[in-house]
PDB file of C-alpha atoms in Angstrom:
ATOM      1  CA  ALA A  26     270.479 -50.893-132.488  1.00  0.00           C
ATOM      2  CA  LYS A  27     270.697 -53.002-135.625  1.00  0.00           C
ATOM      3  CA  ARG A  28     269.054 -50.323-137.803  1.00  0.00           C
ATOM      4  CA  HIS A  29     272.372 -48.472-137.940  1.00  0.00           C
ATOM      5  CA  ALA A  30     274.094 -51.592-139.315  1.00  0.00           C
ATOM      6  CA  VAL A  31     271.727 -51.727-142.298  1.00  0.00           C
ATOM      7  CA  SER A  32     272.933 -50.631-145.708  1.00  0.00           C
ATOM      8  CA  TRP A  33     269.944 -48.436-146.679  1.00  0.00           C
ATOM      9  CA  ARG A  34     269.009 -47.969-150.361  1.00  0.00           C
ATOM     10  CA  ASP A  35     267.306 -44.760-151.479  1.00  0.00           C
ATOM     11  CA  PHE A  36     265.684 -44.542-148.037  1.00  0.00           C
ATOM     12  CA  SER A  37     266.033 -42.025-145.234  1.00  0.00           C
ATOM     13  CA  LEU A  38     266.195 -43.681-141.841  1.00  0.00           C
ATOM     14  CA  ALA A  39     265.889 -40.276-140.180  1.00  0.00           C
ATOM     15  CA  ASP A  40     262.671 -39.522-142.091  1.00  0.00           C
ATOM     16  CA  ALA A  41     261.289 -42.955-141.251  1.00  0.00           C
ATOM     17  CA  GLU A  42     262.007 -42.471-137.557  1.00  0.00           C
ATOM     18  CA  ARG A  43     260.022 -39.193-137.607  1.00  0.00           C
ATOM     19  CA  ALA A  44     257.057 -40.781-139.432  1.00  0.00           C
ATOM     20  CA  GLN A  45     254.190 -42.754-137.990  1.00  0.00           C
ATOM     21  CA  LEU A  46     256.085 -46.024-138.240  1.00  0.00           C
ATOM     22  CA  ALA A  47     255.034 -49.633-137.711  1.00  0.00           C
ATOM     23  CA  PHE A  48     257.605 -52.403-137.547  1.00  0.00           C
ATOM     24  CA  VAL A  49     257.249 -56.179-137.735  1.00  0.00           C
ATOM     25  CA  GLU A  50     260.439 -57.988-136.781  1.00  0.00           C
ATOM     26  CA  GLN A  51     259.315 -61.350-138.120  1.00  0.00           C
ATOM     27  CA  MET A  52     256.093 -63.291-138.341  1.00  0.00           C
ATOM     28  CA  ALA A  53     256.028 -67.058-138.428  1.00  0.00           C
ATOM     29  CA  ILE A  54     253.200 -69.419-139.313  1.00  0.00           C
ATOM     30  CA  LEU A  55     253.110 -73.135-138.626  1.00  0.00           C
ATOM     31  CA  PRO A  56     253.995 -74.951-141.859  1.00  0.00           C
ATOM     32  CA  ASP A  57     250.981 -77.277-141.991  1.00  0.00           C
ATOM     33  CA  GLU A  58     248.412 -76.726-144.752  1.00  0.00           C
ATOM     34  CA  THR A  59     245.700 -75.190-142.539  1.00  0.00           C
ATOM     35  CA  HIS A  60     247.949 -72.533-141.053  1.00  0.00           C
ATOM     36  CA  ARG A  61     249.806 -71.865-144.296  1.00  0.00           C
ATOM     37  CA  LYS A  62     246.515 -71.027-146.044  1.00  0.00           C
ATOM     38  CA  ALA A  63     245.628 -68.548-143.290  1.00  0.00           C
ATOM     39  CA  SER A  64     248.956 -66.711-143.346  1.00  0.00           C
ATOM     40  CA  PRO A  65     248.094 -64.139-146.063  1.00  0.00           C
ATOM     41  CA  ALA A  66     244.894 -63.193-144.206  1.00  0.00           C
ATOM     42  CA  LEU A  67     246.796 -62.864-140.939  1.00  0.00           C
ATOM     43  CA  ALA A  68     249.482 -60.688-142.539  1.00  0.00           C
ATOM     44  CA  LEU A  69     246.841 -58.493-144.220  1.00  0.00           C
ATOM     45  CA  ALA A  70     244.935 -58.120-140.931  1.00  0.00           C
ATOM     46  CA  LEU A  71     248.156 -57.013-139.239  1.00  0.00           C
ATOM     47  CA  LEU A  72     248.839 -54.467-141.989  1.00  0.00           C
ATOM     48  CA  ARG A  73     245.274 -53.126-141.716  1.00  0.00           C
ATOM     49  CA  LEU A  74     245.592 -52.865-137.930  1.00  0.00           C
ATOM     50  CA  MET A  75     248.832 -50.910-138.224  1.00  0.00           C
ATOM     51  CA  THR A  76     247.392 -48.462-140.753  1.00  0.00           C
ATOM     52  CA  SER A  77     244.135 -48.068-138.789  1.00  0.00           C
ATOM     53  CA  ARG A  78     246.268 -46.946-135.841  1.00  0.00           C
ATOM     54  CA  GLY A  79     247.939 -44.274-137.940  1.00  0.00           C
ATOM     55  CA  ALA A  80     251.005 -45.985-139.392  1.00  0.00           C
ATOM     56  CA  ARG A  81     252.105 -44.188-142.540  1.00  0.00           C
ATOM     57  CA  LEU A  82     255.061 -46.499-143.073  1.00  0.00           C
ATOM     58  CA  ALA A  83     255.577 -50.169-142.250  1.00  0.00           C
ATOM     59  CA  LEU A  84     258.945 -51.893-142.099  1.00  0.00           C
ATOM     60  CA  THR A  85     259.634 -55.577-141.770  1.00  0.00           C
ATOM     61  CA  THR A  86     262.618 -57.892-141.861  1.00  0.00           C
ATOM     62  CA  THR A  87     263.234 -61.209-143.559  1.00  0.00           C
ATOM     63  CA  VAL A  88     265.741 -63.831-142.488  1.00  0.00           C
ATOM     64  CA  LEU A  89     268.986 -64.039-144.476  1.00  0.00           C
ATOM     65  CA  LYS A  90     271.090 -66.202-142.139  1.00  0.00           C
ATOM     66  CA  PRO A  91     271.518 -69.090-141.484  1.00  0.00           C
ATOM     67  CA  PHE A  92     269.256 -69.454-144.542  1.00  0.00           C
ATOM     68  CA  VAL A  93     267.335 -67.110-146.811  1.00  0.00           C
ATOM     69  CA  ASN A  94     263.640 -67.203-145.941  1.00  0.00           C
ATOM     70  CA  GLU A  95     261.701 -66.085-148.993  1.00  0.00           C
ATOM     71  CA  ALA A  96     258.255 -67.159-147.749  1.00  0.00           C
ATOM     72  CA  ALA A  97     257.055 -63.593-147.140  1.00  0.00           C
ATOM     73  CA  LEU A  98     258.244 -62.166-150.462  1.00  0.00           C
ATOM     74  CA  PRO A  99     255.065 -62.899-152.496  1.00  0.00           C
ATOM     75  CA  PHE A 100     252.870 -61.172-149.899  1.00  0.00           C
ATOM     76  CA  LEU A 101     255.253 -58.234-149.612  1.00  0.00           C
ATOM     77  CA  ALA A 102     255.177 -57.804-153.384  1.00  0.00           C
ATOM     78  CA  LEU A 103     251.369 -57.980-153.371  1.00  0.00           C
ATOM     79  CA  VAL A 104     251.066 -55.054-150.945  1.00  0.00           C
ATOM     80  CA  GLY A 105     253.616 -52.956-152.841  1.00  0.00           C
ATOM     81  CA  ALA A 106     256.592 -53.447-150.574  1.00  0.00           C
ATOM     82  CA  ARG A 107     260.075 -52.635-151.776  1.00  0.00           C
ATOM     83  CA  ARG A 108     263.507 -53.527-150.465  1.00  0.00           C
ATOM     84  CA  VAL A 109     265.079 -50.551-148.740  1.00  0.00           C
ATOM     85  CA  GLY A 110     268.107 -52.118-147.108  1.00  0.00           C
ATOM     86  CA  GLU A 111     270.252 -55.131-146.353  1.00  0.00           C
TER      87      GLU A 111
END
C-alpha cells in the first residue's frame, strides 16, 4: 500500500485509519470551458456526499509526477484542506 510510503506531516495515519474516512484518489474534469466551470460544483457535491455518509475525514491525492498538477489546489484551500504528506 502506498500510504506507508508517504512522508506524513503532523498527521497520524493510524488515527485516520480508525476514523470515518473518505478517500478520493484523483478526480479529472475535461479541460473545455463548460466542464471546467462545473468542476468546483462537482467536487463540492462529492465532499457533501462523503460527509452525509458519515465521513469525518477526507483525504485526496494530487499528481506530482510526471508533472505537478496544481488544478485542485484552489478548491482544496477553499474547503480548508491542508497538506499532510508527500
